[in-house]
PDB file of C-alpha atoms in Angstrom:
ATOM      1  CA  MET A   1       0.023   0.111   0.266  1.00 44.00           C
ATOM      2  CA  THR A   2       2.882   2.043   0.654  1.00 43.00           C
ATOM      3  CA  ALA A   3       4.876   3.583  -2.030  1.00 44.00           C
ATOM      4  CA  PRO A   4       8.910   2.750  -1.465  1.00 46.00           C
ATOM      5  CA  ALA A   5      10.887   5.545  -0.497  1.00 46.00           C
ATOM      6  CA  ARG A   6      11.980   8.214  -3.137  1.00 43.00           C
ATOM      7  CA  HIS A   7      15.690   9.372  -3.566  1.00 40.00           C
ATOM      8  CA  HIS A   8      16.407  12.048  -5.475  1.00 42.00           C
ATOM      9  CA  ALA A   9      19.928  12.586  -7.251  1.00 45.00           C
ATOM     10  CA  ALA A  10      20.204  16.156  -6.762  1.00 46.00           C
ATOM     11  CA  GLY A  11      18.147  19.158  -6.706  1.00 44.00           C
ATOM     12  CA  PRO A  12      14.527  19.584  -5.384  1.00 48.00           C
ATOM     13  CA  PRO A  13      11.949  17.210  -6.394  1.00 49.00           C
ATOM     14  CA  ALA A  14       9.951  17.821  -9.597  1.00 55.00           C
ATOM     15  CA  ALA A  15       7.025  20.559  -9.379  1.00 57.00           C
ATOM     16  CA  GLY A  16       3.985  19.469  -8.073  1.00 61.00           C
ATOM     17  CA  PHE A  17       5.684  16.106  -6.487  1.00 60.00           C
ATOM     18  CA  GLY A  18       5.505  17.945  -2.609  1.00 61.00           C
ATOM     19  CA  GLU A  19       1.550  18.263  -3.122  1.00 70.00           C
ATOM     20  CA  LEU A  20       1.300  14.032  -4.098  1.00 70.00           C
ATOM     21  CA  GLU A  21       3.587  12.948  -1.469  1.00 65.00           C
ATOM     22  CA  ASN A  22       1.970  14.770   1.288  1.00 65.00           C
ATOM     23  CA  LEU A  23      -1.568  13.417  -0.318  1.00 74.00           C
ATOM     24  CA  ARG A  24       0.051   9.893  -0.105  1.00 68.00           C
ATOM     25  CA  THR A  25       1.057  10.890   3.462  1.00 63.00           C
ATOM     26  CA  ARG A  26      -2.321  11.924   4.528  1.00 68.00           C
ATOM     27  CA  VAL A  27      -4.258   8.867   2.891  1.00 72.00           C
ATOM     28  CA  ASP A  28      -1.329   6.445   4.572  1.00 60.00           C
ATOM     29  CA  GLU A  29      -2.658   8.007   8.215  1.00 59.00           C
ATOM     30  CA  LEU A  30      -6.201   7.571   6.946  1.00 65.00           C
ATOM     31  CA  LEU A  31      -5.556   3.939   6.318  1.00 64.00           C
ATOM     32  CA  HIS A  32      -3.835   3.641   9.515  1.00 54.00           C
ATOM     33  CA  ALA A  33      -6.280   4.400  11.563  1.00 55.00           C
ATOM     34  CA  ALA A  34      -9.153   2.828   9.455  1.00 57.00           C
ATOM     35  CA  VAL A  35     -11.567   1.130  11.711  1.00 46.00           C
ATOM     36  CA  PRO A  36     -10.829  -2.878  12.144  1.00 46.00           C
ATOM     37  CA  GLY A  37     -12.484  -5.242   9.469  1.00 46.00           C
ATOM     38  CA  THR A  38     -12.193  -2.304   6.415  1.00 45.00           C
ATOM     39  CA  GLY A  39     -10.249  -4.979   4.191  1.00 47.00           C
ATOM     40  CA  PHE A  40      -6.884  -2.978   4.352  1.00 53.00           C
ATOM     41  CA  PRO A  41      -4.615  -5.804   5.183  1.00 51.00           C
ATOM     42  CA  GLY A  42      -2.076  -5.084   7.840  1.00 47.00           C
ATOM     43  CA  PHE A  43      -4.064  -2.184   8.878  1.00 49.00           C
ATOM     44  CA  GLY A  44      -6.000  -3.087  12.038  1.00 48.00           C
ATOM     45  CA  THR A  45      -7.787  -6.306  10.188  1.00 50.00           C
ATOM     46  CA  ALA A  46      -7.823  -9.781  10.996  1.00 58.00           C
ATOM     47  CA  GLU A  47      -5.901 -10.750   7.657  1.00 80.00           C
ATOM     48  CA  PRO A  48      -2.267 -12.013   7.870  1.00 89.00           C
ATOM     49  CA  TRP A  49       0.219 -10.460   5.881  1.00 91.00           C
ATOM     50  CA  ALA A  50       3.393 -12.258   4.613  1.00 94.00           C
ATOM     51  CA  PRO A  51       6.790 -10.615   5.819  1.00 95.00           C
ATOM     52  CA  PRO A  52       9.540  -9.917   2.642  1.00 95.00           C
ATOM     53  CA  ALA A  53      11.668 -13.262   2.841  1.00 96.00           C
ATOM     54  CA  ASP A  54      14.465 -14.023   0.494  1.00 96.00           C
ATOM     55  CA  VAL A  55      15.001 -17.587  -0.454  1.00 96.00           C
ATOM     56  CA  GLU A  56      19.287 -18.431  -1.278  1.00 96.00           C
ATOM     57  CA  GLU A  57      20.087 -22.446  -2.346  1.00 95.00           C
ATOM     58  CA  VAL A  58      23.509 -22.696  -1.453  1.00 95.00           C
ATOM     59  CA  GLU A  59      26.383 -25.026  -1.681  1.00 93.00           C
ATOM     60  CA  ASP A  60      24.901 -27.497   0.964  1.00 95.00           C
ATOM     61  CA  ALA A  61      21.381 -26.219   1.603  1.00 96.00           C
ATOM     62  CA  TYR A  62      18.727 -23.525   1.418  1.00 96.00           C
ATOM     63  CA  LEU A  63      18.737 -20.315   3.254  1.00 97.00           C
ATOM     64  CA  ILE A  64      15.160 -18.842   3.816  1.00 97.00           C
ATOM     65  CA  GLU A  65      15.653 -15.109   5.453  1.00 98.00           C
ATOM     66  CA  LEU A  66      12.505 -13.596   6.619  1.00 97.00           C
ATOM     67  CA  GLU A  67      12.246  -9.778   7.673  1.00 97.00           C
ATOM     68  CA  LEU A  68      10.790  -9.093  10.993  1.00 96.00           C
ATOM     69  CA  PRO A  69      12.158  -6.076  12.723  1.00 93.00           C
ATOM     70  CA  GLY A  70      11.021  -6.147  16.231  1.00 90.00           C
ATOM     71  CA  VAL A  71       9.523  -9.217  16.192  1.00 94.00           C
ATOM     72  CA  ASP A  72       9.955 -11.457  19.630  1.00 94.00           C
ATOM     73  CA  LYS A  73      11.065 -14.896  18.969  1.00 94.00           C
ATOM     74  CA  GLY A  74       8.676 -16.711  21.482  1.00 95.00           C
ATOM     75  CA  ARG A  75       5.680 -14.754  18.790  1.00 95.00           C
ATOM     76  CA  ILE A  76       7.094 -16.763  16.237  1.00 97.00           C
ATOM     77  CA  THR A  77       6.831 -20.475  15.302  1.00 97.00           C
ATOM     78  CA  VAL A  78       8.315 -22.247  12.117  1.00 97.00           C
ATOM     79  CA  GLU A  79       7.167 -25.737  11.255  1.00 96.00           C
ATOM     80  CA  VAL A  80       7.797 -27.916   8.342  1.00 95.00           C
ATOM     81  CA  SER A  81       4.864 -30.938   7.688  1.00 93.00           C
ATOM     82  CA  ASP A  82       4.649 -32.567   4.470  1.00 89.00           C
ATOM     83  CA  GLY A  83       7.415 -30.778   2.551  1.00 89.00           C
ATOM     84  CA  GLU A  84       5.839 -27.632   3.420  1.00 94.00           C
ATOM     85  CA  PHE A  85       7.491 -24.669   5.651  1.00 94.00           C
ATOM     86  CA  HIS A  86       5.347 -22.414   7.651  1.00 96.00           C
ATOM     87  CA  VAL A  87       6.322 -19.395   9.783  1.00 97.00           C
ATOM     88  CA  ARG A  88       3.883 -17.385  11.469  1.00 97.00           C
ATOM     89  CA  GLY A  89       3.093 -15.015  14.127  1.00 96.00           C
ATOM     90  CA  GLY A  90       2.630 -11.327  15.188  1.00 94.00           C
ATOM     91  CA  ALA A  91       3.767  -8.153  15.470  1.00 91.00           C
ATOM     92  CA  GLU A  92       2.851  -5.798  17.993  1.00 88.00           C
ATOM     93  CA  GLU A  93       2.579  -2.153  17.352  1.00 83.00           C
ATOM     94  CA  LYS A  94       5.370  -0.327  19.135  1.00 80.00           C
ATOM     95  CA  ARG A  95       4.294   2.125  21.981  1.00 83.00           C
ATOM     96  CA  ARG A  96       4.815   5.441  21.220  1.00 84.00           C
ATOM     97  CA  THR A  97       4.849   8.822  23.276  1.00 88.00           C
ATOM     98  CA  GLY A  98       4.915  11.142  20.451  1.00 88.00           C
ATOM     99  CA  THR A  99       3.110  11.904  17.294  1.00 88.00           C
ATOM    100  CA  VAL A 100       3.162   9.767  14.573  1.00 84.00           C
ATOM    101  CA  ARG A 101       3.996  11.685  11.376  1.00 84.00           C
ATOM    102  CA  ARG A 102       4.526   8.186   9.540  1.00 83.00           C
ATOM    103  CA  HIS A 103       3.910   5.009   9.547  1.00 78.00           C
ATOM    104  CA  THR A 104       4.277   2.068   7.345  1.00 82.00           C
ATOM    105  CA  ARG A 105       5.646  -0.868   9.128  1.00 82.00           C
ATOM    106  CA  ARG A 106       2.795  -4.195   9.364  1.00 85.00           C
ATOM    107  CA  ILE A 107       1.525  -4.888  12.125  1.00 86.00           C
ATOM    108  CA  GLY A 108      -0.792  -7.796  13.187  1.00 90.00           C
ATOM    109  CA  ARG A 109      -0.729 -11.228  12.133  1.00 94.00           C
ATOM    110  CA  PHE A 110       2.004 -13.046   9.566  1.00 95.00           C
ATOM    111  CA  ASP A 111       1.718 -15.895   7.805  1.00 96.00           C
ATOM    112  CA  TYR A 112       4.557 -17.181   5.222  1.00 96.00           C
ATOM    113  CA  ARG A 113       4.387 -20.777   3.696  1.00 96.00           C
ATOM    114  CA  THR A 114       6.852 -22.051   0.902  1.00 94.00           C
ATOM    115  CA  THR A 115       7.585 -25.599  -0.288  1.00 93.00           C
ATOM    116  CA  LEU A 116      10.653 -26.909   0.195  1.00 93.00           C
ATOM    117  CA  PRO A 117      12.631 -28.883  -2.390  1.00 93.00           C
ATOM    118  CA  PRO A 118      12.572 -32.596  -2.517  1.00 92.00           C
ATOM    119  CA  ASP A 119      16.398 -32.799  -1.924  1.00 93.00           C
ATOM    120  CA  SER A 120      15.418 -30.834   1.694  1.00 93.00           C
ATOM    121  CA  ASP A 121      16.489 -32.563   5.201  1.00 93.00           C
ATOM    122  CA  ALA A 122      13.702 -31.365   6.872  1.00 90.00           C
ATOM    123  CA  GLU A 123      14.933 -33.334  10.353  1.00 91.00           C
ATOM    124  CA  HIS A 124      18.015 -30.981  10.714  1.00 94.00           C
ATOM    125  CA  ILE A 125      16.511 -27.621  10.241  1.00 96.00           C
ATOM    126  CA  GLY A 126      17.920 -24.543  12.151  1.00 97.00           C
ATOM    127  CA  ALA A 127      16.282 -21.266  12.351  1.00 98.00           C
ATOM    128  CA  GLU A 128      18.090 -18.305  14.077  1.00 98.00           C
ATOM    129  CA  LEU A 129      16.804 -14.855  14.856  1.00 98.00           C
ATOM    130  CA  ALA A 130      19.043 -11.770  14.957  1.00 97.00           C
ATOM    131  CA  HIS A 131      19.008  -8.006  14.008  1.00 96.00           C
ATOM    132  CA  GLY A 132      15.231  -8.332  12.887  1.00 95.00           C
ATOM    133  CA  ILE A 133      16.079 -11.295  10.359  1.00 97.00           C
ATOM    134  CA  LEU A 134      14.721 -14.880  11.224  1.00 98.00           C
ATOM    135  CA  THR A 135      17.353 -16.959   9.078  1.00 98.00           C
ATOM    136  CA  VAL A 136      16.270 -20.519   8.381  1.00 98.00           C
ATOM    137  CA  ASN A 137      19.278 -23.037   7.572  1.00 98.00           C
ATOM    138  CA  VAL A 138      17.245 -26.141   5.276  1.00 96.00           C
ATOM    139  CA  PRO A 139      20.193 -28.736   4.850  1.00 96.00           C
ATOM    140  CA  ARG A 140      20.533 -30.639   1.388  1.00 94.00           C
ATOM    141  CA  THR A 141      20.807 -33.932   0.900  1.00 91.00           C
ATOM    142  CA  GLU A 142      20.833 -36.549  -1.761  1.00 85.00           C
ATOM    143  CA  ALA A 143      17.599 -38.471  -0.912  1.00 77.00           C
ATOM    144  CA  GLY A 144      15.603 -35.964   1.221  1.00 69.00           C
ATOM    145  CA  THR A 145      14.080 -36.715   4.599  1.00 71.00           C
ATOM    146  CA  GLY A 146      11.135 -35.879   6.349  1.00 66.00           C
ATOM    147  CA  THR A 147       7.896 -36.947   8.320  1.00 58.00           C
ATOM    148  CA  GLY A 148       4.490 -36.240   7.099  1.00 69.00           C
ATOM    149  CA  GLU A 149       3.764 -34.681  10.781  1.00 80.00           C
ATOM    150  CA  ALA A 150       4.295 -31.192  11.474  1.00 85.00           C
ATOM    151  CA  GLN A 151       7.222 -30.556  12.975  1.00 91.00           C
ATOM    152  CA  ARG A 152       8.272 -27.313  14.882  1.00 93.00           C
ATOM    153  CA  ILE A 153      11.621 -25.506  14.801  1.00 95.00           C
ATOM    154  CA  GLY A 154      13.253 -24.496  17.551  1.00 94.00           C
ATOM    155  CA  ILE A 155      14.469 -20.541  17.228  1.00 95.00           C
ATOM    156  CA  THR A 156      17.822 -19.499  18.660  1.00 92.00           C
ATOM    157  CA  ASP A 157      19.673 -16.024  19.164  1.00 86.00           C
TER     158      ASP A 157
END
């Protein structure tokens, strides 16, 4: 919903840009103040959102990195079941003492799922949360391993 930050190489913004930026800021404020259940994901509704994620294949593993700034590891659940990787949890709004001028971080329930490749070793997955990034290491094996039952993965610091 929110446009990415804009960077200008040099000089002032183009004519009229300031007015558009002010309008966008006001719309953001209105959406964040929306009544729960109005249909804007991540703005007080029950609809979960998916955190930004990267999946990288390295020599002996798959690395999955999810951006979860400010989320405590106790509010994150990582599970693997039937070849599906699943992360869910909740991001709470930060307690503030001042006037919020812009709020673009998502809050509320989040849910991320992806299918693991067949050569994944689901029995030896590790997860670490550091600096707002959840990094999950999924080892690769020639045969692939895993059970059909849901397996919870512990998160280290």
